[in-house]
Coordinates of C-alpha atoms in Angstrom, one line a residue:
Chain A
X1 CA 11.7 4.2 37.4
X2 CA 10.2 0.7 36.1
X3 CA 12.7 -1.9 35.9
X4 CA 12.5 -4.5 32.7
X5 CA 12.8 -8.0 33.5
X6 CA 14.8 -10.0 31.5
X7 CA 13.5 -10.9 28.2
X8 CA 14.2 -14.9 28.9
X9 CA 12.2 -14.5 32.0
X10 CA 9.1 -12.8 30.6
X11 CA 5.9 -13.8 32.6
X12 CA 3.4 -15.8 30.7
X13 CA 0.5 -14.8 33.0
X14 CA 1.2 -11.2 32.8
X15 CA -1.5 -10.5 31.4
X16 CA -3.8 -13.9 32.3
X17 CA -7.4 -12.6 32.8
X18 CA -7.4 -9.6 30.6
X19 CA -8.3 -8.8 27.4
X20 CA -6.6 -6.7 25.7
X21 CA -7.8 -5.0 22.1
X22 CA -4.7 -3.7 19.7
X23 CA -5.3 -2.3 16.3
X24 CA -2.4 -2.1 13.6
X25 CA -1.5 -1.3 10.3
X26 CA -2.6 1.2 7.9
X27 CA -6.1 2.0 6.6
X28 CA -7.3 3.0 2.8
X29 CA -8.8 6.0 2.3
X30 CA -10.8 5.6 -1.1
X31 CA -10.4 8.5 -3.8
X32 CA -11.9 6.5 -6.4
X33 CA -12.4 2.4 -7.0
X34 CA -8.8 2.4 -7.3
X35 CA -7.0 5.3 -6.0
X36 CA -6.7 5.7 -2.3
X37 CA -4.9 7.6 0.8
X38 CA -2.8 5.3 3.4
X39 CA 0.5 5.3 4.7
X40 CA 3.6 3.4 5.6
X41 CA 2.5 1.6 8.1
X42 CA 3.4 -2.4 7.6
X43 CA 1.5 -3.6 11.0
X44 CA 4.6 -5.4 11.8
X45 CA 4.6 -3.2 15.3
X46 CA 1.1 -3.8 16.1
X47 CA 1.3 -7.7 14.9
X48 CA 4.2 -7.9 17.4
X49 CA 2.4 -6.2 20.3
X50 CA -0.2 -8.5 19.9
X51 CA 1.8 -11.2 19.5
X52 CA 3.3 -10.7 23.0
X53 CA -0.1 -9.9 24.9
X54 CA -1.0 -13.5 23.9
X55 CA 2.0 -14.6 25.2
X56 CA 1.4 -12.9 28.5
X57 CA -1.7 -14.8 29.1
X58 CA -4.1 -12.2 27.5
X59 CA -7.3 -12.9 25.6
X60 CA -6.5 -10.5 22.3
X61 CA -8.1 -9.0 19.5
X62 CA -6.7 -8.0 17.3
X63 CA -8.2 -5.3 14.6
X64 CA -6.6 -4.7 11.4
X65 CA -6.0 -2.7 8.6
X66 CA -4.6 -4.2 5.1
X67 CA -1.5 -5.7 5.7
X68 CA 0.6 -9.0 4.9
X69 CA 0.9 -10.2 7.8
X70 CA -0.1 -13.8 9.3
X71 CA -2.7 -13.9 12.0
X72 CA -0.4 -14.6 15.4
X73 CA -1.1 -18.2 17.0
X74 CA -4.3 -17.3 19.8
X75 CA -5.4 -13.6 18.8
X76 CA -8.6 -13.1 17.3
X77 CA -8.6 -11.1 14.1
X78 CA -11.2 -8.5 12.6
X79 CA -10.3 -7.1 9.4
X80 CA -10.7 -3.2 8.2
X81 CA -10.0 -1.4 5.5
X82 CA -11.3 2.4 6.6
X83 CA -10.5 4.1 9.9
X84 CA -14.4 4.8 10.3
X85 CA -14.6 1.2 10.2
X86 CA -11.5 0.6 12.4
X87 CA -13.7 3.2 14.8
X88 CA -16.7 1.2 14.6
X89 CA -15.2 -2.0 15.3
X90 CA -12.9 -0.7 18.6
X91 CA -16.0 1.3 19.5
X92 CA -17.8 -2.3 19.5
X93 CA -15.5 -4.1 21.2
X94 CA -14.6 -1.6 24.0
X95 CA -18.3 -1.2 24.6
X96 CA -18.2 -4.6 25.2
X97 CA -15.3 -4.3 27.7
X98 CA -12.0 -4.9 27.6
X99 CA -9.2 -3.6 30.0
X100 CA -6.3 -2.6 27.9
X101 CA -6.6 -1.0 24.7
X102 CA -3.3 -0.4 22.5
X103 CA -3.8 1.6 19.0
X104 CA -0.6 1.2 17.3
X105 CA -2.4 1.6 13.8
X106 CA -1.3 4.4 11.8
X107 CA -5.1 5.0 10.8
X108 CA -5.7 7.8 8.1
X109 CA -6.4 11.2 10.1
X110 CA -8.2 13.1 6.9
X111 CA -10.4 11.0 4.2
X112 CA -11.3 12.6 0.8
X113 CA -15.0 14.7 1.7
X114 CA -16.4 12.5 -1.4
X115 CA -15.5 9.4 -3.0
X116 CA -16.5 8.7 -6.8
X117 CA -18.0 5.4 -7.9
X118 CA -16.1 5.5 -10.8
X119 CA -12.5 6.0 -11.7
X120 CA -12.0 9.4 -12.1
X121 CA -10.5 10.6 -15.8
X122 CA -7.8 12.0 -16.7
X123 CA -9.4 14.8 -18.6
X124 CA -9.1 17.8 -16.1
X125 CA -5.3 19.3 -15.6
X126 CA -6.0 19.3 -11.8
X127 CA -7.7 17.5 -9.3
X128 CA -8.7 19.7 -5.8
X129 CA -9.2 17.2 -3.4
X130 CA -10.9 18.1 0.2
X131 CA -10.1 16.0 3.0
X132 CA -11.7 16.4 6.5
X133 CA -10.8 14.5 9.8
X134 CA -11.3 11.3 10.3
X135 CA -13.0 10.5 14.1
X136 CA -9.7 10.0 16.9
X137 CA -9.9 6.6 17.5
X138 CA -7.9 6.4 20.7
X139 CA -9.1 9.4 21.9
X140 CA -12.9 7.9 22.0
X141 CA -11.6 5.4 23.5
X142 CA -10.3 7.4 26.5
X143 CA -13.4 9.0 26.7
X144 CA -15.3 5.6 26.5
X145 CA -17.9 5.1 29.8
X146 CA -16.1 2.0 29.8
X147 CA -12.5 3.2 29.2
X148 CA -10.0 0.5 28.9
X149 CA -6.4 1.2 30.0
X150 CA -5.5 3.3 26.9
X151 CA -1.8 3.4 25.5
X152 CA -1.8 5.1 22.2
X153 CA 1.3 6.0 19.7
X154 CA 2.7 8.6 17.9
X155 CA 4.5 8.6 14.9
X156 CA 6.5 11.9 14.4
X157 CA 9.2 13.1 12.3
X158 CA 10.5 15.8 14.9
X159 CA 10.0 17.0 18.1
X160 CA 9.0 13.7 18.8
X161 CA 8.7 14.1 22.5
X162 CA 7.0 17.0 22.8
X163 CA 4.2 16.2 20.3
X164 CA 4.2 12.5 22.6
X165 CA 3.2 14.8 25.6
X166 CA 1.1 17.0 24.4
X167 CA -1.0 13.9 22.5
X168 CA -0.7 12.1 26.0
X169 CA -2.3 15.1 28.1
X170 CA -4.9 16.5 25.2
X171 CA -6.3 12.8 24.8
X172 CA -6.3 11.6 28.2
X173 CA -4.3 8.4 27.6
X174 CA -2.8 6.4 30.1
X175 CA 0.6 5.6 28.5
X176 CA 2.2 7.2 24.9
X177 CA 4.7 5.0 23.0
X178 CA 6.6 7.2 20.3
X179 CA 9.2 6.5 17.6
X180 CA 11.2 8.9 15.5
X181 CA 10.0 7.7 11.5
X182 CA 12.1 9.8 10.1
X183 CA 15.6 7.3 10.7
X184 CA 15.8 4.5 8.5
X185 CA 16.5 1.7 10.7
X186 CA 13.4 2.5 12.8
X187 CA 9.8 2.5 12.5
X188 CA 7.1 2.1 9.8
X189 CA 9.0 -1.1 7.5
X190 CA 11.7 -1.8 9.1
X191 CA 12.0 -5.3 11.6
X192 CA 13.5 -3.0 14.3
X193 CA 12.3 -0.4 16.5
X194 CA 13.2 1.7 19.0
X195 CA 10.6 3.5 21.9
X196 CA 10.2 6.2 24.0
X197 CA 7.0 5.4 26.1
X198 CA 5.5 7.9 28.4
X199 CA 2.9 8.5 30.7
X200 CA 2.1 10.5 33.7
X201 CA 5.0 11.1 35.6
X202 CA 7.0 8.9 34.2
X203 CA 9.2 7.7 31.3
X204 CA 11.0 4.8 29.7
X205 CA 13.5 4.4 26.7
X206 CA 13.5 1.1 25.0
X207 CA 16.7 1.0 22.9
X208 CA 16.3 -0.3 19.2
X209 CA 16.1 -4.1 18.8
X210 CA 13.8 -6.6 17.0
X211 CA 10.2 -5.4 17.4
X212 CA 9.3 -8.6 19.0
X213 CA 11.6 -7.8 21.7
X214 CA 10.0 -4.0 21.6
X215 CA 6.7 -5.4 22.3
X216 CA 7.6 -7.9 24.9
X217 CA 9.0 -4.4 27.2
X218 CA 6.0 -2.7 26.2
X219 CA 3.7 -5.1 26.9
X220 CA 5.7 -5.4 30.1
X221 CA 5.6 -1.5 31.2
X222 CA 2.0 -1.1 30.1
X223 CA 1.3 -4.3 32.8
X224 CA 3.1 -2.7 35.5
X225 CA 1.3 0.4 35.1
X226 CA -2.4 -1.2 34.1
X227 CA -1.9 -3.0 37.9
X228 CA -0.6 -0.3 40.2
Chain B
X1 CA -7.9 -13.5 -36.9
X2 CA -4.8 -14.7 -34.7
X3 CA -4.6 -17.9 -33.2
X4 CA -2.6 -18.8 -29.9
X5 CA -0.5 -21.8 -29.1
X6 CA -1.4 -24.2 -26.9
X7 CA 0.6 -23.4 -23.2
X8 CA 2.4 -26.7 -23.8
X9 CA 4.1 -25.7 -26.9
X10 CA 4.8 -22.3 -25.6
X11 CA 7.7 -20.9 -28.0
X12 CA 11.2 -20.2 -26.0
X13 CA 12.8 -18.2 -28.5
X14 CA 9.7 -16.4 -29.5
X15 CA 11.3 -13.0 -28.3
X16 CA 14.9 -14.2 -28.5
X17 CA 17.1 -10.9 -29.3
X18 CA 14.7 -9.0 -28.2
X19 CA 14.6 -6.2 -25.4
X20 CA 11.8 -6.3 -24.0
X21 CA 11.1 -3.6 -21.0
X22 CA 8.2 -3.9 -18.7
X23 CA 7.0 -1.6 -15.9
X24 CA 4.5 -3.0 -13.1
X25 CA 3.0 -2.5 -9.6
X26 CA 2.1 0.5 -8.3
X27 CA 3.7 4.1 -7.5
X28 CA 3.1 6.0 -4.3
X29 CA 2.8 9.9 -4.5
X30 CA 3.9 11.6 -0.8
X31 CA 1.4 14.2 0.6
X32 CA 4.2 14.0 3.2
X33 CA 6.6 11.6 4.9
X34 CA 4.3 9.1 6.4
X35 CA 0.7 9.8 3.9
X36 CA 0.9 9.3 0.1
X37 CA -1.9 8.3 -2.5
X38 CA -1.6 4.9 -4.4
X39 CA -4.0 2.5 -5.5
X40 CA -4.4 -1.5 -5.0
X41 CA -2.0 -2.8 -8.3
X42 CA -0.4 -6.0 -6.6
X43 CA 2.1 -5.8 -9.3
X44 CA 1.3 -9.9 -10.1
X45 CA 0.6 -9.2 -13.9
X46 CA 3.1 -6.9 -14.6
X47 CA 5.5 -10.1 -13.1
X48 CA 3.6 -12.0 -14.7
X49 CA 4.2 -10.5 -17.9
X50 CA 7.7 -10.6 -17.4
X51 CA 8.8 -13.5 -16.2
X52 CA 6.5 -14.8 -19.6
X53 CA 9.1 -12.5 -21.9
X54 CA 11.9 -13.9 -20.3
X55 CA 10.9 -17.4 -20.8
X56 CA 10.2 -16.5 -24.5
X57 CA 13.8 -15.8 -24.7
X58 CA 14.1 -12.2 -24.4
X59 CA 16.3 -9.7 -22.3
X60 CA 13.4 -8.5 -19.8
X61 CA 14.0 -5.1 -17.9
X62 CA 11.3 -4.6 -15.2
X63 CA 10.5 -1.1 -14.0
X64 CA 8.4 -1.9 -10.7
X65 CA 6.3 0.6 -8.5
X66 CA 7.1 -0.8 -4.3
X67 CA 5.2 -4.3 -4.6
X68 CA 5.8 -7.8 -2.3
X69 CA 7.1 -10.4 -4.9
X70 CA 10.3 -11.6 -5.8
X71 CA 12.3 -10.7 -9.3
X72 CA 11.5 -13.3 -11.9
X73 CA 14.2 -15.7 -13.0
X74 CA 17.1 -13.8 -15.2
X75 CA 14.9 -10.1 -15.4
X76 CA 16.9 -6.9 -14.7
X77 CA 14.8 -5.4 -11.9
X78 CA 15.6 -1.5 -11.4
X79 CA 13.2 -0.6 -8.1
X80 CA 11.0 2.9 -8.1
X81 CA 8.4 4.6 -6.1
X82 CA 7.3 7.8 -7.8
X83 CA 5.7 8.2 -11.1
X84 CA 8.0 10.8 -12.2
X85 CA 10.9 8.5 -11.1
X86 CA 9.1 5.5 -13.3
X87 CA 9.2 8.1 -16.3
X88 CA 12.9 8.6 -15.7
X89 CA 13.7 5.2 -15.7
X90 CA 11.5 4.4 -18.8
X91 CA 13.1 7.3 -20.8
X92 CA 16.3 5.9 -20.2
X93 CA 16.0 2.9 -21.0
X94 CA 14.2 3.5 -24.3
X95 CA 17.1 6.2 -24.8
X96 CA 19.1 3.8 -24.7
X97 CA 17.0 1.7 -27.5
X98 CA 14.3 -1.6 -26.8
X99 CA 12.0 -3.6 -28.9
X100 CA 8.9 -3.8 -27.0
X101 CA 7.6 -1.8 -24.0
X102 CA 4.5 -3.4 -22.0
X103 CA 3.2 -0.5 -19.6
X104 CA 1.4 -2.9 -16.9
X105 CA 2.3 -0.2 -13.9
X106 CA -1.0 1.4 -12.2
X107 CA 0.8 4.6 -12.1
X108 CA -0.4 7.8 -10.4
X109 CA -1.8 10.2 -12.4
X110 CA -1.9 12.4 -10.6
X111 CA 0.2 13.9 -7.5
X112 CA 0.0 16.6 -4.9
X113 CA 1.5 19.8 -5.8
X114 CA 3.4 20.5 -2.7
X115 CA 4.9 17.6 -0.4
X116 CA 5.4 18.7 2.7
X117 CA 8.9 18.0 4.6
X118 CA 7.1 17.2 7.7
X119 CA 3.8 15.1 8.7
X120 CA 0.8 17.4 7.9
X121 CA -0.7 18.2 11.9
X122 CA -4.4 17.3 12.6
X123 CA -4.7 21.5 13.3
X124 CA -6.9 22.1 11.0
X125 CA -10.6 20.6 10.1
X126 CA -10.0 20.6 6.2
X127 CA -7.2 19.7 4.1
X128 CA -7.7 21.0 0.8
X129 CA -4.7 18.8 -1.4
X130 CA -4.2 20.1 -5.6
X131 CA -3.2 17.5 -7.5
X132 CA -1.6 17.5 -10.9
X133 CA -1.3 15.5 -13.7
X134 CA 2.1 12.9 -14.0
X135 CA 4.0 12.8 -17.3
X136 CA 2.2 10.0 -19.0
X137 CA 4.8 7.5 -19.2
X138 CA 3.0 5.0 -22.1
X139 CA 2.0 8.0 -24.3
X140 CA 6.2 9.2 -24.1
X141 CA 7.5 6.3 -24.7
X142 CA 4.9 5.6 -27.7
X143 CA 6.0 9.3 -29.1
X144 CA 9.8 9.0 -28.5
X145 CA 12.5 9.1 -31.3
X146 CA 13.3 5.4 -30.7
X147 CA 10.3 3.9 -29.9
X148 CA 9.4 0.4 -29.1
X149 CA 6.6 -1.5 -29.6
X150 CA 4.4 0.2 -27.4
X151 CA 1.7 -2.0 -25.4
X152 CA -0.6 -0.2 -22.8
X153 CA -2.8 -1.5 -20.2
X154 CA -6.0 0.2 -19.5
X155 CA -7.9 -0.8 -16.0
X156 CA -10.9 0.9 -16.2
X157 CA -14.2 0.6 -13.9
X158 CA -16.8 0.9 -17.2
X159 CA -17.2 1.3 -20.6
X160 CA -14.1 -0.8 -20.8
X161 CA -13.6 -1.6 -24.2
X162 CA -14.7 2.2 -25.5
X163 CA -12.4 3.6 -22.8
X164 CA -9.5 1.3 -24.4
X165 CA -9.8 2.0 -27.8
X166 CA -9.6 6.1 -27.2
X167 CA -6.4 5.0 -25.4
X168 CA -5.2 2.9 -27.7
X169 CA -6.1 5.5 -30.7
X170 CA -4.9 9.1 -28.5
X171 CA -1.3 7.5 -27.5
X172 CA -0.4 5.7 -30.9
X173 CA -0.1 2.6 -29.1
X174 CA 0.6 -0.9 -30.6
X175 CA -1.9 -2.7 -28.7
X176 CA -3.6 -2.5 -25.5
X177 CA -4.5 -4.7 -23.1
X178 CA -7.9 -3.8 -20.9
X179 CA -9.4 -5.7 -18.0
X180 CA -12.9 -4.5 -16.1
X181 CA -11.1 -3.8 -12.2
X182 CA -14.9 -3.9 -11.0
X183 CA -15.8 -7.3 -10.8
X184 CA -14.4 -9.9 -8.0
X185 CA -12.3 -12.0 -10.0
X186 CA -10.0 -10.7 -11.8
X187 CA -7.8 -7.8 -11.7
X188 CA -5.7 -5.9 -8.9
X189 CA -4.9 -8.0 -5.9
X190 CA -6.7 -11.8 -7.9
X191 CA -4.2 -14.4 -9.0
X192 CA -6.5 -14.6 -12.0
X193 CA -7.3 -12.0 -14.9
X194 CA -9.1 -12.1 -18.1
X195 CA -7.9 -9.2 -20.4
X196 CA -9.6 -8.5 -24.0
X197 CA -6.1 -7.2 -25.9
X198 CA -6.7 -4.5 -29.1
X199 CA -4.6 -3.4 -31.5
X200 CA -5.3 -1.4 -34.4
X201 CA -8.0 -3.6 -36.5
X202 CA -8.7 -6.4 -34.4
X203 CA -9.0 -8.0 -31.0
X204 CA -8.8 -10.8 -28.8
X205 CA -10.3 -11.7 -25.8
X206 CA -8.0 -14.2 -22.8
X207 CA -11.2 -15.3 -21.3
X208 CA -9.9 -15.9 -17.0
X209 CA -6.9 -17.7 -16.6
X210 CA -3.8 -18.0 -14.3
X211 CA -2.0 -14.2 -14.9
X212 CA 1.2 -17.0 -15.7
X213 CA -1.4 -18.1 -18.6
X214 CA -2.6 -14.3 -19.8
X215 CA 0.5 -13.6 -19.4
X216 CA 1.9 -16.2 -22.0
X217 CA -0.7 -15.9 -24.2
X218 CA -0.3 -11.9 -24.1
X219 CA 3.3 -12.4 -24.9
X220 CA 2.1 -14.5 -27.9
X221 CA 0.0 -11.8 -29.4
X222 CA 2.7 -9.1 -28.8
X223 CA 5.5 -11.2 -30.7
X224 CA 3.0 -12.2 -33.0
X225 CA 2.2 -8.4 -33.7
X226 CA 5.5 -6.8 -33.6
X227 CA 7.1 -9.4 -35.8
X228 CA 4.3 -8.4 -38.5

């Protein structure tokens, strides 16, 4: 088993030499000019991942979806608003090279198959609205030629675990982190979170505190694991 | 034609004794626990708008959709996230009897028949979503035993001011207020707006301003009107 360090003792060359890419927050699915699919997703997590590469020494971009969230001090950030857009710019930067590649975004899995240019009336009773798969982001990454250290997450709302695995195995990821959404004082808003983060072999619970804290033992584990 | 007021002499008791109720931001529809279909109101003008009311000396009740800003100084804020839950809260408070109802909220108008209980799994290629219309929470209030002064907002993408006045004439409003969301400058997410207001016989165009100036100057033509 992997043994934390202390948080007062985290290393601040943990990471020196590497760059890491993180995306975060939501994206927008358009309907219409003004109506649109997204989610919960604050970025809050993925703000505080990044956060806590830089302070391990890592060079970090950071991509992002909307959010209100200031930039944190040393990361580099590129702004989305669509998850084919989020695909193109992780596609670009992995491509590129990077070594560690962590997709905490909750990016939209289905977009609407057409999007109006205008706002659509209210004269029909119903509206039937087809939405088709949006590309896997972390799973192209896995499969990249140049594959990056790939730790992806998984927002469920039960059987958390088991979907974790299966997402771990099916996408060929090094590392899963997962977080039950479902409770209140977890996940998607909240400033607290609590992890279960997987990977081959092996497991680690991170109990819930500040998401800053979160994503200092993360970025710890996911070191640990990207040097063996 | 009706003339405004200089900002500087801005009338205090304009809307003294007055309730005034004010919905804004907003709503979210669920497709399931972590995906739901919104669009980009920032909730600013609606905020706007009532922290202009209370300032003219009424009794402000703001009815807001999940937005990022603080309450306004001495406005009763009651929190929603759902259209049908706005429509609840509007009903009773113009059950229970106000003077003037201001409709700024970007609500849904439409929302998925079935929610599901749990997040919607990538399974399948296509999602095919129904939606259905929401109540119409403007035209209710506009047709209810009691009503208020009914003002609507309409954020349309073209044929603005035709699109307005069929609102305008279809709900029985009092006036409403109709900005053009597809240019850069003004609308959703901008700290500005411009808004031409109508009302039955005549209109008047807020050329782009501070929403704090609209917003007074809106609250000028409503007294203004309702005091007819």
């Amino acid at each position: 088993d992997i043994t934390l360090r202390a948080a007062n003792v985290f290393d601040h060359n943990l990471l020196s030499g590497c760059h890491v890419v993180i995306t975060a927050g939501p994206t927008r699915e358009a309907i219409d000019p003004v109506r649109y699919i997204t989610n919960q997703s604050s970025g809050k997590m993925g703000y505080a991942v990044a956060e806590a590469a830089a302070e391990a020494g890592a060079r970090v971009t950071l991509i992002s979806g909307p959010v209100n969230l200031p930039t944190p001090t040393r990361v580099h950030r590129i702004d989305v608003v669509r998850a084919d857009e989020m695909y193109d710019a992780s596609m670009a930067v992995v491509g590129e090279g990077c070594d560690v590649f962590i997709a905490t975004a909750a990016v939209a899995d289905y977009r609407p198959t057409i999007t109006s240019d205008h706002k659509i009336k209210k004269s029909t009773e119903e509206i039937h609205l087809t939405l088709v798969k949006n590309p896997d982001i972390v799973a192209a990454v896995a499969a990249h030629a140049r594959r990056p250290f790939t730790v992806g997450f998984a927002a469920e709302t039960h059987d958390v675990i088991t979907y974790a695995q299966r997402k771990l195995e099916n996408k060929h990821l090094d590392m899963i982190a997962t977080n039950d959404v479902s409770g209140e004082n977890v996940g998607f808003n909240s400033d607290n979170n609590a992890l279960t983060v997987i990977w081959p072999g092996g497991h680690k619970v991170l109990p819930l505190a500040a998401k800053r804290q979160i994503a200092k033992q993360l970025i710890e584990l996911i070191a640990i694991r990207y040097k063996r």
